[in-house]
Amino acid sequence: MIQIKLNEKIYIKDPETSELGRMIVSDSITLIDKWGLENFTFRKLSKEINSTEASIYRYFENKYQLLAYLNSWYWNWMEYRVNFSINNIVDPYAKLEIIIELLTQPIERDPNFTHIDEKALHRIIISESAKTYLRKNVDETNKEGYFKSYKSLTKQLANIIREITPEYKYAESLISLIIEGGHSQVYFADHLPSLTNVNEKNCSLVEFCKDIVFSVIKKNK
Amino acid sequence: MIQIKLNEKIYIKDPETSELGRMIVSDSITLIDKWGLENFTFRKLSKEINSTEASIYRYFENKYQLLAYLNSWYWNWMEYRVNFSINNIVDPYAKLEIIIELLTQPIERDPNFTHIDEKALHRIIISESAKTYLRKNVDETNKEGYFKSYKSLTKQLANIIREITPEYKYAESLISLIIEGGHSQVYFADHLPSLTNVNEKNCSLVEFCKDIVFSVIKKNK
DNA sequence: TTAAAATGATAGTATTACTATTGCATTTGT
DNA sequence: ACAAATGCAATAGTAATACTATCATTTTAA
């Protein structure tokens, strides 16, 4: 049995250690997905799981810390998927192609983690995750390790780009541009379609991103 | 004398029509830049300008509408700058190069608009603007015209890309990727530097973005 | 100069984001 | 088997937020 273990200070009490903790995590995904972070409160969550606000506050300082926890879970899970998928592949081009697919394709439920709805979590990542770092306290929360999972995955993927083009100066930027920009593209396709071509006929985010990455690599080889 | 005129329903009463309105706009830029959108309230703004909450509510429904107003102002201003800068230039490559510079270089104060601090506004665009559309009511606010300026500029810039590569399918996506991803890169450089190479030695956002756009165009020509 | 519009002053409401305390129930170590 | 520790529910309370309403006063424009 696999468990995503988050060791940083992104919780007060580890929600994986109790039934209540797991309910907080799984039901917060449902509620944030449904109502958005703005309209999500610990009061509503406590009613949903037949518990109390005070109990939830024993696990997370506030809803932003809970969101950061979900974020970290997601990026740890993504790292696990990446490592699983590129295992035994030696050609860095092939690795990179798989990675871009993992980062930009629609998400499927992972039966390894029964209490996490990965499709709903992915929607949250797309529309809410930036709110963890777009805050005035970002430098503190960064020190607390809120973004460790995201940073470590970015570093790993940048290294694969450098396997192909060691002298390319923007490997980390290219990865984070694809991730962050890719999230925008998915969101725009759903809500502001004149800002994107994704979801037009014969167009896909995967194709768009692969084209960018391999064009840049080719030119900088 | 030039004035940025925003005709859509992104205000209750046009702030350009009164002294109080102009103070609301200029001082909200100062306060949002300083405290962030989360800690910015109409109460604080009213004290800053020696007015009352009720008066501010006569101009804007809430702080998100005010932020949308600032956004629209910014993108209208950018469109004006783009048109000014590419005027009389025929070569689409040269046009595109200038456009990428305008979109990704640091902003300077524009003496044409004395009550707007464009440098502060640019910081707000980078760290707060996504909060206008990352909301559950995005489809309504989109209908109200909150994003019209941004969409019209994107369309115009995409058309310039199509002057070079008419068959490229992702012109709008490439523009919005550079804009949104570019904002992330600037923010990361300031707060999460391990996610970007921007600001490392001999690295710049302008160079990174030009390389991407011209690599993609070259490959798709 | 007079009516209309804009603004200021004040008050009030529902909700949010917490914090504190108490007491019961269950688990754990010995 | 018993004490201690932990986990959780219940309740109450506070300061701030995001508004809305009313009415008096000032400014402006015909």
CSV table of N, CA and C in Angstrom, one decimal, chain A residues 32-39 64 126-128 130-131 133-136 138-139 142 147 150-151 154-155 162 168-174 176-178 180-182 184-185 187-188 190-198 200-205 207-212 214-216 218-220, chain B residues 32-39 64 126-128 130-131 133-136 138-139 142 147 150-151 154-155 162 168-174 176-178 180-182 184-185 187-188 190-198 200-205 207-212 214-216 218-220:
chain,number,residue,atom,x,y,z
A,32,ILE,N,-14.3,22.6,-1.8
A,32,ILE,CA,-13.5,23.6,-2.5
A,32,ILE,C,-13.8,23.5,-4.0
A,33,ASP,N,-13.8,22.3,-4.5
A,33,ASP,CA,-14.1,22.1,-5.9
A,33,ASP,C,-15.5,22.7,-6.3
A,34,LYS,N,-16.5,22.5,-5.4
A,34,LYS,CA,-17.8,22.9,-5.6
A,34,LYS,C,-18.1,24.4,-5.4
A,35,TRP,N,-17.5,24.9,-4.4
A,35,TRP,CA,-17.9,26.3,-4.0
A,35,TRP,C,-16.7,27.3,-4.2
A,36,GLY,N,-15.5,26.8,-4.5
A,36,GLY,CA,-14.4,27.7,-4.7
A,36,GLY,C,-13.8,28.1,-3.3
A,37,LEU,N,-12.6,28.5,-3.3
A,37,LEU,CA,-11.9,28.7,-2.0
A,37,LEU,C,-12.6,29.9,-1.2
A,38,GLU,N,-13.1,30.9,-2.0
A,38,GLU,CA,-13.7,32.1,-1.3
A,38,GLU,C,-14.9,31.7,-0.5
A,39,ASN,N,-15.7,30.8,-1.0
A,39,ASN,CA,-16.9,30.5,-0.3
A,39,ASN,C,-16.8,29.2,0.5
A,64,TYR,N,-5.9,28.4,4.0
A,64,TYR,CA,-4.8,28.5,3.1
A,64,TYR,C,-3.8,27.4,3.4
A,126,ILE,N,-5.9,23.8,-10.7
A,126,ILE,CA,-6.0,24.7,-11.8
A,126,ILE,C,-6.5,26.1,-11.4
A,127,SER,N,-7.6,26.0,-10.6
A,127,SER,CA,-8.3,27.3,-10.4
A,127,SER,C,-8.0,27.9,-9.0
A,128,GLU,N,-7.4,27.2,-8.1
A,128,GLU,CA,-7.1,27.8,-6.8
A,128,GLU,C,-5.7,27.8,-6.3
A,130,ALA,N,-2.8,28.9,-7.3
A,130,ALA,CA,-2.0,30.1,-7.3
A,130,ALA,C,-2.3,30.9,-6.0
A,131,LYS,N,-3.5,30.7,-5.4
A,131,LYS,CA,-3.8,31.5,-4.2
A,131,LYS,C,-3.0,31.2,-3.0
A,133,TYR,N,0.3,31.0,-3.1
A,133,TYR,CA,1.6,31.8,-3.1
A,133,TYR,C,1.3,33.3,-3.5
A,134,LEU,N,0.2,33.6,-4.1
A,134,LEU,CA,-0.1,35.0,-4.4
A,134,LEU,C,-0.6,35.7,-3.1
A,135,ARG,N,0.2,35.7,-2.1
A,135,ARG,CA,-0.2,36.3,-0.8
A,135,ARG,C,1.0,37.1,-0.2
A,136,LYS,N,0.7,38.1,0.6
A,136,LYS,CA,1.8,38.9,1.1
A,136,LYS,C,2.7,38.1,2.1
A,138,VAL,N,3.9,35.2,1.5
A,138,VAL,CA,4.5,34.1,0.7
A,138,VAL,C,5.9,33.8,1.2
A,139,ASP,N,6.7,34.8,1.6
A,139,ASP,CA,8.1,34.5,2.0
A,139,ASP,C,8.1,33.6,3.3
A,142,ASN,N,6.8,30.1,2.4
A,142,ASN,CA,7.9,29.4,1.7
A,142,ASN,C,8.9,28.8,2.6
A,147,PHE,N,5.9,25.0,-0.3
A,147,PHE,CA,6.1,24.8,-1.8
A,147,PHE,C,7.2,23.8,-2.1
A,150,TYR,N,6.5,21.1,-5.0
A,150,TYR,CA,6.5,21.8,-6.3
A,150,TYR,C,7.9,22.1,-6.7
A,151,LYS,N,8.7,22.6,-5.8
A,151,LYS,CA,10.0,23.0,-6.2
A,151,LYS,C,10.9,21.8,-6.5
A,154,THR,N,10.0,20.5,-9.9
A,154,THR,CA,10.5,21.4,-11.0
A,154,THR,C,12.0,21.1,-11.2
A,155,LYS,N,12.7,21.0,-10.1
A,155,LYS,CA,14.1,20.8,-10.2
A,155,LYS,C,14.4,19.5,-11.0
A,162,ARG,N,18.1,19.4,-19.1
A,162,ARG,CA,19.5,19.6,-19.2
A,162,ARG,C,20.3,18.4,-19.7
A,168,TYR,N,21.4,25.1,-22.0
A,168,TYR,CA,20.2,26.0,-22.1
A,168,TYR,C,20.0,26.6,-20.7
A,169,LYS,N,19.8,27.9,-20.6
A,169,LYS,CA,19.8,28.6,-19.4
A,169,LYS,C,18.5,28.7,-18.6
A,170,TYR,N,17.4,28.2,-19.3
A,170,TYR,CA,16.1,28.5,-18.8
A,170,TYR,C,15.3,27.2,-18.5
A,171,ALA,N,16.0,26.2,-18.0
A,171,ALA,CA,15.3,24.9,-17.9
A,171,ALA,C,14.2,25.0,-16.8
A,172,GLU,N,14.5,25.5,-15.6
A,172,GLU,CA,13.5,25.7,-14.6
A,172,GLU,C,12.3,26.6,-15.1
A,173,SER,N,12.7,27.6,-15.8
A,173,SER,CA,11.6,28.6,-16.3
A,173,SER,C,10.7,27.9,-17.3
A,174,LEU,N,11.3,27.1,-18.1
A,174,LEU,CA,10.5,26.4,-19.2
A,174,LEU,C,9.5,25.4,-18.5
A,176,SER,N,8.3,25.6,-15.3
A,176,SER,CA,7.3,26.3,-14.6
A,176,SER,C,6.4,27.1,-15.5
A,177,LEU,N,6.9,27.5,-16.6
A,177,LEU,CA,6.0,28.2,-17.6
A,177,LEU,C,5.0,27.2,-18.2
A,178,ILE,N,5.4,26.0,-18.5
A,178,ILE,CA,4.5,25.0,-19.0
A,178,ILE,C,3.4,24.7,-18.0
A,180,GLU,N,2.4,26.4,-15.1
A,180,GLU,CA,1.6,27.6,-14.7
A,180,GLU,C,0.8,28.0,-15.9
A,181,GLY,N,1.5,28.3,-17.0
A,181,GLY,CA,0.8,28.7,-18.3
A,181,GLY,C,-0.2,27.6,-18.7
A,182,GLY,N,0.1,26.4,-18.6
A,182,GLY,CA,-0.8,25.3,-18.9
A,182,GLY,C,-2.1,25.3,-18.1
A,184,SER,N,-3.4,28.0,-16.8
A,184,SER,CA,-4.2,29.1,-17.3
A,184,SER,C,-4.9,28.7,-18.6
A,185,GLN,N,-4.2,28.0,-19.5
A,185,GLN,CA,-4.9,27.6,-20.7
A,185,GLN,C,-6.1,26.7,-20.5
A,187,TYR,N,-8.0,26.7,-17.8
A,187,TYR,CA,-9.0,27.6,-17.2
A,187,TYR,C,-9.6,28.4,-18.3
A,188,PHE,N,-8.8,29.0,-19.2
A,188,PHE,CA,-9.3,29.9,-20.2
A,188,PHE,C,-10.2,29.1,-21.2
A,190,ASP,N,-12.1,26.8,-20.6
A,190,ASP,CA,-13.4,26.6,-19.9
A,190,ASP,C,-14.2,27.9,-19.8
A,191,HIS,N,-13.5,29.0,-19.5
A,191,HIS,CA,-14.2,30.3,-19.1
A,191,HIS,C,-14.0,31.5,-20.0
A,192,LEU,N,-12.8,31.6,-20.6
A,192,LEU,CA,-12.5,32.7,-21.4
A,192,LEU,C,-11.9,32.3,-22.7
A,193,PRO,N,-12.7,31.5,-23.5
A,193,PRO,CA,-12.1,30.8,-24.7
A,193,PRO,C,-11.5,31.7,-25.7
A,194,SER,N,-11.7,33.0,-25.7
A,194,SER,CA,-11.1,33.8,-26.7
A,194,SER,C,-9.6,34.1,-26.4
A,195,LEU,N,-9.2,33.7,-25.2
A,195,LEU,CA,-7.8,33.8,-24.8
A,195,LEU,C,-6.9,32.6,-25.2
A,196,THR,N,-7.5,31.6,-25.7
A,196,THR,CA,-6.8,30.4,-26.0
A,196,THR,C,-7.3,29.7,-27.3
A,197,ASN,N,-6.5,28.8,-27.8
A,197,ASN,CA,-7.0,27.9,-28.9
A,197,ASN,C,-7.2,26.5,-28.4
A,198,VAL,N,-6.8,26.2,-27.2
A,198,VAL,CA,-7.0,24.9,-26.6
A,198,VAL,C,-8.5,24.6,-26.7
A,200,GLU,N,-10.2,24.2,-29.3
A,200,GLU,CA,-10.7,24.3,-30.7
A,200,GLU,C,-10.4,23.1,-31.5
A,201,LYS,N,-11.0,22.9,-32.6
A,201,LYS,CA,-10.9,21.6,-33.3
A,201,LYS,C,-9.4,21.4,-33.7
A,202,ASN,N,-9.0,20.1,-33.5
A,202,ASN,CA,-7.7,19.7,-33.8
A,202,ASN,C,-6.6,20.4,-32.9
A,203,CYS,N,-7.0,21.0,-31.8
A,203,CYS,CA,-6.1,21.6,-31.0
A,203,CYS,C,-6.1,21.0,-29.6
A,204,SER,N,-4.9,20.9,-29.0
A,204,SER,CA,-4.9,20.3,-27.6
A,204,SER,C,-3.8,21.0,-26.8
A,205,LEU,N,-3.9,21.0,-25.5
A,205,LEU,CA,-2.9,21.6,-24.7
A,205,LEU,C,-1.6,20.8,-24.8
A,207,GLU,N,-0.4,19.0,-27.3
A,207,GLU,CA,0.3,19.3,-28.6
A,207,GLU,C,1.0,20.7,-28.5
A,208,PHE,N,0.2,21.7,-28.0
A,208,PHE,CA,0.7,23.0,-27.9
A,208,PHE,C,2.0,23.1,-27.1
A,209,CYS,N,2.0,22.4,-25.9
A,209,CYS,CA,3.1,22.4,-25.0
A,209,CYS,C,4.3,21.6,-25.6
A,210,LYS,N,4.0,20.4,-26.1
A,210,LYS,CA,5.1,19.7,-26.7
A,210,LYS,C,5.8,20.5,-27.8
A,211,ASP,N,5.0,21.1,-28.6
A,211,ASP,CA,5.6,21.9,-29.7
A,211,ASP,C,6.5,23.0,-29.2
A,212,ILE,N,6.1,23.7,-28.1
A,212,ILE,CA,6.9,24.7,-27.5
A,212,ILE,C,8.2,24.1,-27.0
A,214,PHE,N,9.8,21.3,-27.5
A,214,PHE,CA,10.8,20.7,-28.5
A,214,PHE,C,11.3,21.7,-29.5
A,215,SER,N,10.5,22.8,-29.8
A,215,SER,CA,11.0,23.9,-30.6
A,215,SER,C,12.2,24.6,-29.9
A,216,VAL,N,12.0,24.9,-28.6
A,216,VAL,CA,13.0,25.6,-27.9
A,216,VAL,C,14.2,24.8,-27.7
A,218,LYS,N,15.3,22.3,-29.6
A,218,LYS,CA,15.9,22.1,-30.9
A,218,LYS,C,16.8,23.4,-31.2
A,219,LYS,N,16.2,24.5,-31.0
A,219,LYS,CA,16.9,25.8,-31.3
A,219,LYS,C,18.1,26.0,-30.4
A,220,ASN,N,18.0,25.5,-29.2
A,220,ASN,CA,19.1,25.7,-28.3
A,220,ASN,C,20.1,24.5,-28.1
B,32,ILE,N,-3.4,48.6,-2.4
B,32,ILE,CA,-3.4,47.2,-2.8
B,32,ILE,C,-1.9,46.7,-3.1
B,33,ASP,N,-1.1,47.6,-3.6
B,33,ASP,CA,0.3,47.3,-3.8
B,33,ASP,C,1.0,47.0,-2.5
B,34,LYS,N,0.6,47.8,-1.5
B,34,LYS,CA,1.3,47.8,-0.2
B,34,LYS,C,0.8,46.6,0.6
B,35,TRP,N,-0.5,46.4,0.7
B,35,TRP,CA,-1.1,45.4,1.6
B,35,TRP,C,-1.6,44.1,1.0
B,36,GLY,N,-1.7,44.1,-0.4
B,36,GLY,CA,-2.3,42.9,-1.0
B,36,GLY,C,-3.8,43.0,-1.0
B,37,LEU,N,-4.4,42.3,-2.0
B,37,LEU,CA,-5.9,42.4,-2.1
B,37,LEU,C,-6.6,41.9,-0.9
B,38,GLU,N,-6.0,40.9,-0.2
B,38,GLU,CA,-6.7,40.2,0.9
B,38,GLU,C,-6.9,41.2,2.1
B,39,ASN,N,-5.8,42.0,2.3
B,39,ASN,CA,-5.8,42.9,3.4
B,39,ASN,C,-6.3,44.3,3.1
B,64,TYR,N,-13.4,43.5,-5.9
B,64,TYR,CA,-13.1,42.7,-7.1
B,64,TYR,C,-13.4,43.5,-8.3
B,126,ILE,N,0.8,41.7,-11.7
B,126,ILE,CA,1.6,40.4,-11.6
B,126,ILE,C,1.0,39.6,-10.4
B,127,SER,N,0.8,40.2,-9.3
B,127,SER,CA,0.4,39.4,-8.1
B,127,SER,C,-1.0,39.3,-7.8
B,128,GLU,N,-1.9,40.1,-8.4
B,128,GLU,CA,-3.3,40.1,-8.0
B,128,GLU,C,-4.3,39.9,-9.1
B,130,ALA,N,-4.8,37.7,-11.5
B,130,ALA,CA,-5.5,36.5,-11.7
B,130,ALA,C,-6.7,36.3,-10.8
B,131,LYS,N,-6.7,37.0,-9.7
B,131,LYS,CA,-7.9,36.9,-8.7
B,131,LYS,C,-9.1,37.5,-9.3
B,133,TYR,N,-10.3,36.7,-12.3
B,133,TYR,CA,-11.0,35.6,-13.0
B,133,TYR,C,-11.0,34.3,-12.3
B,134,LEU,N,-10.1,34.1,-11.3
B,134,LEU,CA,-10.1,32.8,-10.6
B,134,LEU,C,-11.2,32.8,-9.6
B,135,ARG,N,-12.5,33.0,-10.0
B,135,ARG,CA,-13.6,33.1,-9.0
B,135,ARG,C,-14.8,32.3,-9.6
B,136,LYS,N,-15.6,31.8,-8.8
B,136,LYS,CA,-16.8,31.0,-9.2
B,136,LYS,C,-17.7,31.8,-10.1
B,138,VAL,N,-16.9,33.8,-12.5
B,138,VAL,CA,-16.2,34.3,-13.7
B,138,VAL,C,-17.1,34.4,-14.9
B,139,ASP,N,-18.0,33.5,-15.1
B,139,ASP,CA,-18.8,33.5,-16.3
B,139,ASP,C,-19.7,34.7,-16.3
B,142,ASN,N,-17.5,37.9,-16.8
B,142,ASN,CA,-17.1,37.9,-18.2
B,142,ASN,C,-18.1,38.5,-19.1
B,147,PHE,N,-13.3,41.5,-18.8
B,147,PHE,CA,-12.0,41.1,-19.4
B,147,PHE,C,-11.9,41.6,-20.9
B,150,TYR,N,-8.4,42.9,-22.1
B,150,TYR,CA,-7.4,41.9,-22.2
B,150,TYR,C,-7.7,41.0,-23.4
B,151,LYS,N,-8.9,40.7,-23.6
B,151,LYS,CA,-9.3,39.8,-24.8
B,151,LYS,C,-9.0,40.5,-26.1
B,154,THR,N,-5.2,40.6,-26.7
B,154,THR,CA,-4.8,39.2,-27.1
B,154,THR,C,-5.1,38.9,-28.6
B,155,LYS,N,-6.3,39.2,-29.0
B,155,LYS,CA,-6.7,39.0,-30.4
B,155,LYS,C,-5.8,39.8,-31.3
B,162,ARG,N,-0.1,35.6,-36.7
B,162,ARG,CA,-0.6,35.0,-37.9
B,162,ARG,C,-0.2,35.7,-39.2
B,168,TYR,N,-0.4,28.6,-38.2
B,168,TYR,CA,-0.1,28.2,-36.8
B,168,TYR,C,-1.4,28.2,-36.0
B,169,LYS,N,-1.7,27.1,-35.3
B,169,LYS,CA,-3.0,27.0,-34.7
B,169,LYS,C,-3.2,27.6,-33.3
B,170,TYR,N,-2.0,28.0,-32.7
B,170,TYR,CA,-2.1,28.4,-31.3
B,170,TYR,C,-1.6,29.8,-31.0
B,171,ALA,N,-2.0,30.7,-31.9
B,171,ALA,CA,-1.5,32.1,-31.8
B,171,ALA,C,-2.1,32.8,-30.5
B,172,GLU,N,-3.4,32.7,-30.2
B,172,GLU,CA,-3.9,33.2,-29.0
B,172,GLU,C,-3.3,32.6,-27.8
B,173,SER,N,-3.1,31.2,-27.8
B,173,SER,CA,-2.5,30.5,-26.7
B,173,SER,C,-1.1,31.0,-26.4
B,174,LEU,N,-0.3,31.2,-27.5
B,174,LEU,CA,1.0,31.6,-27.3
B,174,LEU,C,1.1,33.0,-26.7
B,176,SER,N,-1.2,34.4,-24.7
B,176,SER,CA,-1.7,34.4,-23.3
B,176,SER,C,-0.7,33.6,-22.4
B,177,LEU,N,-0.1,32.6,-23.0
B,177,LEU,CA,1.0,31.9,-22.3
B,177,LEU,C,2.1,32.8,-21.9
B,178,ILE,N,2.6,33.6,-22.8
B,178,ILE,CA,3.7,34.5,-22.5
B,178,ILE,C,3.2,35.5,-21.5
B,180,GLU,N,0.6,35.4,-19.1
B,180,GLU,CA,0.3,34.8,-17.8
B,180,GLU,C,1.6,34.1,-17.3
B,181,GLY,N,2.2,33.3,-18.1
B,181,GLY,CA,3.4,32.6,-17.6
B,181,GLY,C,4.5,33.6,-17.3
B,182,GLY,N,4.6,34.7,-18.1
B,182,GLY,CA,5.6,35.7,-17.8
B,182,GLY,C,5.3,36.4,-16.4
B,184,SER,N,4.0,34.9,-13.9
B,184,SER,CA,4.5,34.0,-12.9
B,184,SER,C,6.0,34.0,-12.7
B,185,GLN,N,6.7,34.1,-13.9
B,185,GLN,CA,8.1,34.1,-13.8
B,185,GLN,C,8.7,35.3,-13.0
B,187,TYR,N,7.0,36.9,-10.6
B,187,TYR,CA,6.7,36.7,-9.2
B,187,TYR,C,7.6,35.6,-8.6
B,188,PHE,N,7.9,34.6,-9.3
B,188,PHE,CA,8.8,33.5,-8.8
B,188,PHE,C,10.2,34.1,-8.6
B,190,ASP,N,11.0,36.9,-7.7
B,190,ASP,CA,11.0,37.6,-6.4
B,190,ASP,C,10.8,36.8,-5.2
B,191,HIS,N,10.0,35.7,-5.3
B,191,HIS,CA,9.6,35.0,-4.1
B,191,HIS,C,9.9,33.5,-4.0
B,192,LEU,N,10.0,32.9,-5.2
B,192,LEU,CA,10.3,31.4,-5.3
B,192,LEU,C,11.3,31.2,-6.3
B,193,PRO,N,12.5,31.7,-6.1
B,193,PRO,CA,13.5,31.7,-7.2
B,193,PRO,C,13.9,30.4,-7.7
B,194,SER,N,13.7,29.3,-6.9
B,194,SER,CA,14.1,28.0,-7.5
B,194,SER,C,13.2,27.5,-8.6
B,195,LEU,N,12.1,28.2,-8.8
B,195,LEU,CA,11.2,27.8,-9.9
B,195,LEU,C,11.5,28.5,-11.2
B,196,THR,N,12.5,29.4,-11.2
B,196,THR,CA,12.7,30.1,-12.4
B,196,THR,C,14.2,30.4,-12.6
B,197,ASN,N,14.7,30.7,-13.8
B,197,ASN,CA,16.0,31.2,-14.0
B,197,ASN,C,16.1,32.7,-14.2
B,198,VAL,N,14.9,33.3,-14.3
B,198,VAL,CA,14.9,34.7,-14.5
B,198,VAL,C,15.6,35.4,-13.3
B,200,GLU,N,18.7,35.2,-12.8
B,200,GLU,CA,20.1,34.6,-12.6
B,200,GLU,C,21.0,35.4,-13.6
B,201,LYS,N,22.3,35.2,-13.4
B,201,LYS,CA,23.2,36.1,-14.2
B,201,LYS,C,23.0,35.7,-15.7
B,202,ASN,N,23.0,36.8,-16.5
B,202,ASN,CA,22.8,36.7,-18.0
B,202,ASN,C,21.5,36.1,-18.4
B,203,CYS,N,20.5,36.1,-17.5
B,203,CYS,CA,19.2,35.6,-17.8
B,203,CYS,C,18.2,36.8,-17.7
B,204,SER,N,17.2,36.8,-18.6
B,204,SER,CA,16.2,37.8,-18.5
B,204,SER,C,14.9,37.2,-19.0
B,205,LEU,N,13.8,37.7,-18.5
B,205,LEU,CA,12.5,37.3,-19.0
B,205,LEU,C,12.3,37.6,-20.5
B,207,GLU,N,14.5,37.8,-22.8
B,207,GLU,CA,15.3,36.9,-23.7
B,207,GLU,C,14.6,35.5,-23.7
B,208,PHE,N,14.2,35.0,-22.5
B,208,PHE,CA,13.5,33.8,-22.4
B,208,PHE,C,12.2,33.7,-23.3
B,209,CYS,N,11.4,34.8,-23.2
B,209,CYS,CA,10.2,34.8,-24.0
B,209,CYS,C,10.4,35.0,-25.5
B,210,LYS,N,11.3,35.8,-25.9
B,210,LYS,CA,11.6,36.0,-27.3
B,210,LYS,C,12.1,34.7,-27.9
B,211,ASP,N,12.9,34.0,-27.2
B,211,ASP,CA,13.5,32.7,-27.6
B,211,ASP,C,12.3,31.7,-27.9
B,212,ILE,N,11.4,31.6,-26.9
B,212,ILE,CA,10.3,30.7,-27.1
B,212,ILE,C,9.4,31.1,-28.3
B,214,PHE,N,10.0,32.9,-31.0
B,214,PHE,CA,10.7,32.8,-32.3
B,214,PHE,C,11.1,31.4,-32.6
B,215,SER,N,11.4,30.6,-31.6
B,215,SER,CA,11.6,29.2,-31.9
B,215,SER,C,10.3,28.5,-32.4
B,216,VAL,N,9.2,28.8,-31.7
B,216,VAL,CA,8.0,28.2,-32.1
B,216,VAL,C,7.6,28.6,-33.5
B,218,LYS,N,9.5,29.7,-35.9
B,218,LYS,CA,10.4,29.2,-36.9
B,218,LYS,C,10.1,27.8,-37.3
B,219,LYS,N,9.8,27.0,-36.2
B,219,LYS,CA,9.4,25.6,-36.5
B,219,LYS,C,8.1,25.4,-37.2
B,220,ASN,N,7.2,26.3,-37.0
B,220,ASN,CA,5.9,26.2,-37.6
B,220,ASN,C,5.7,27.0,-38.9
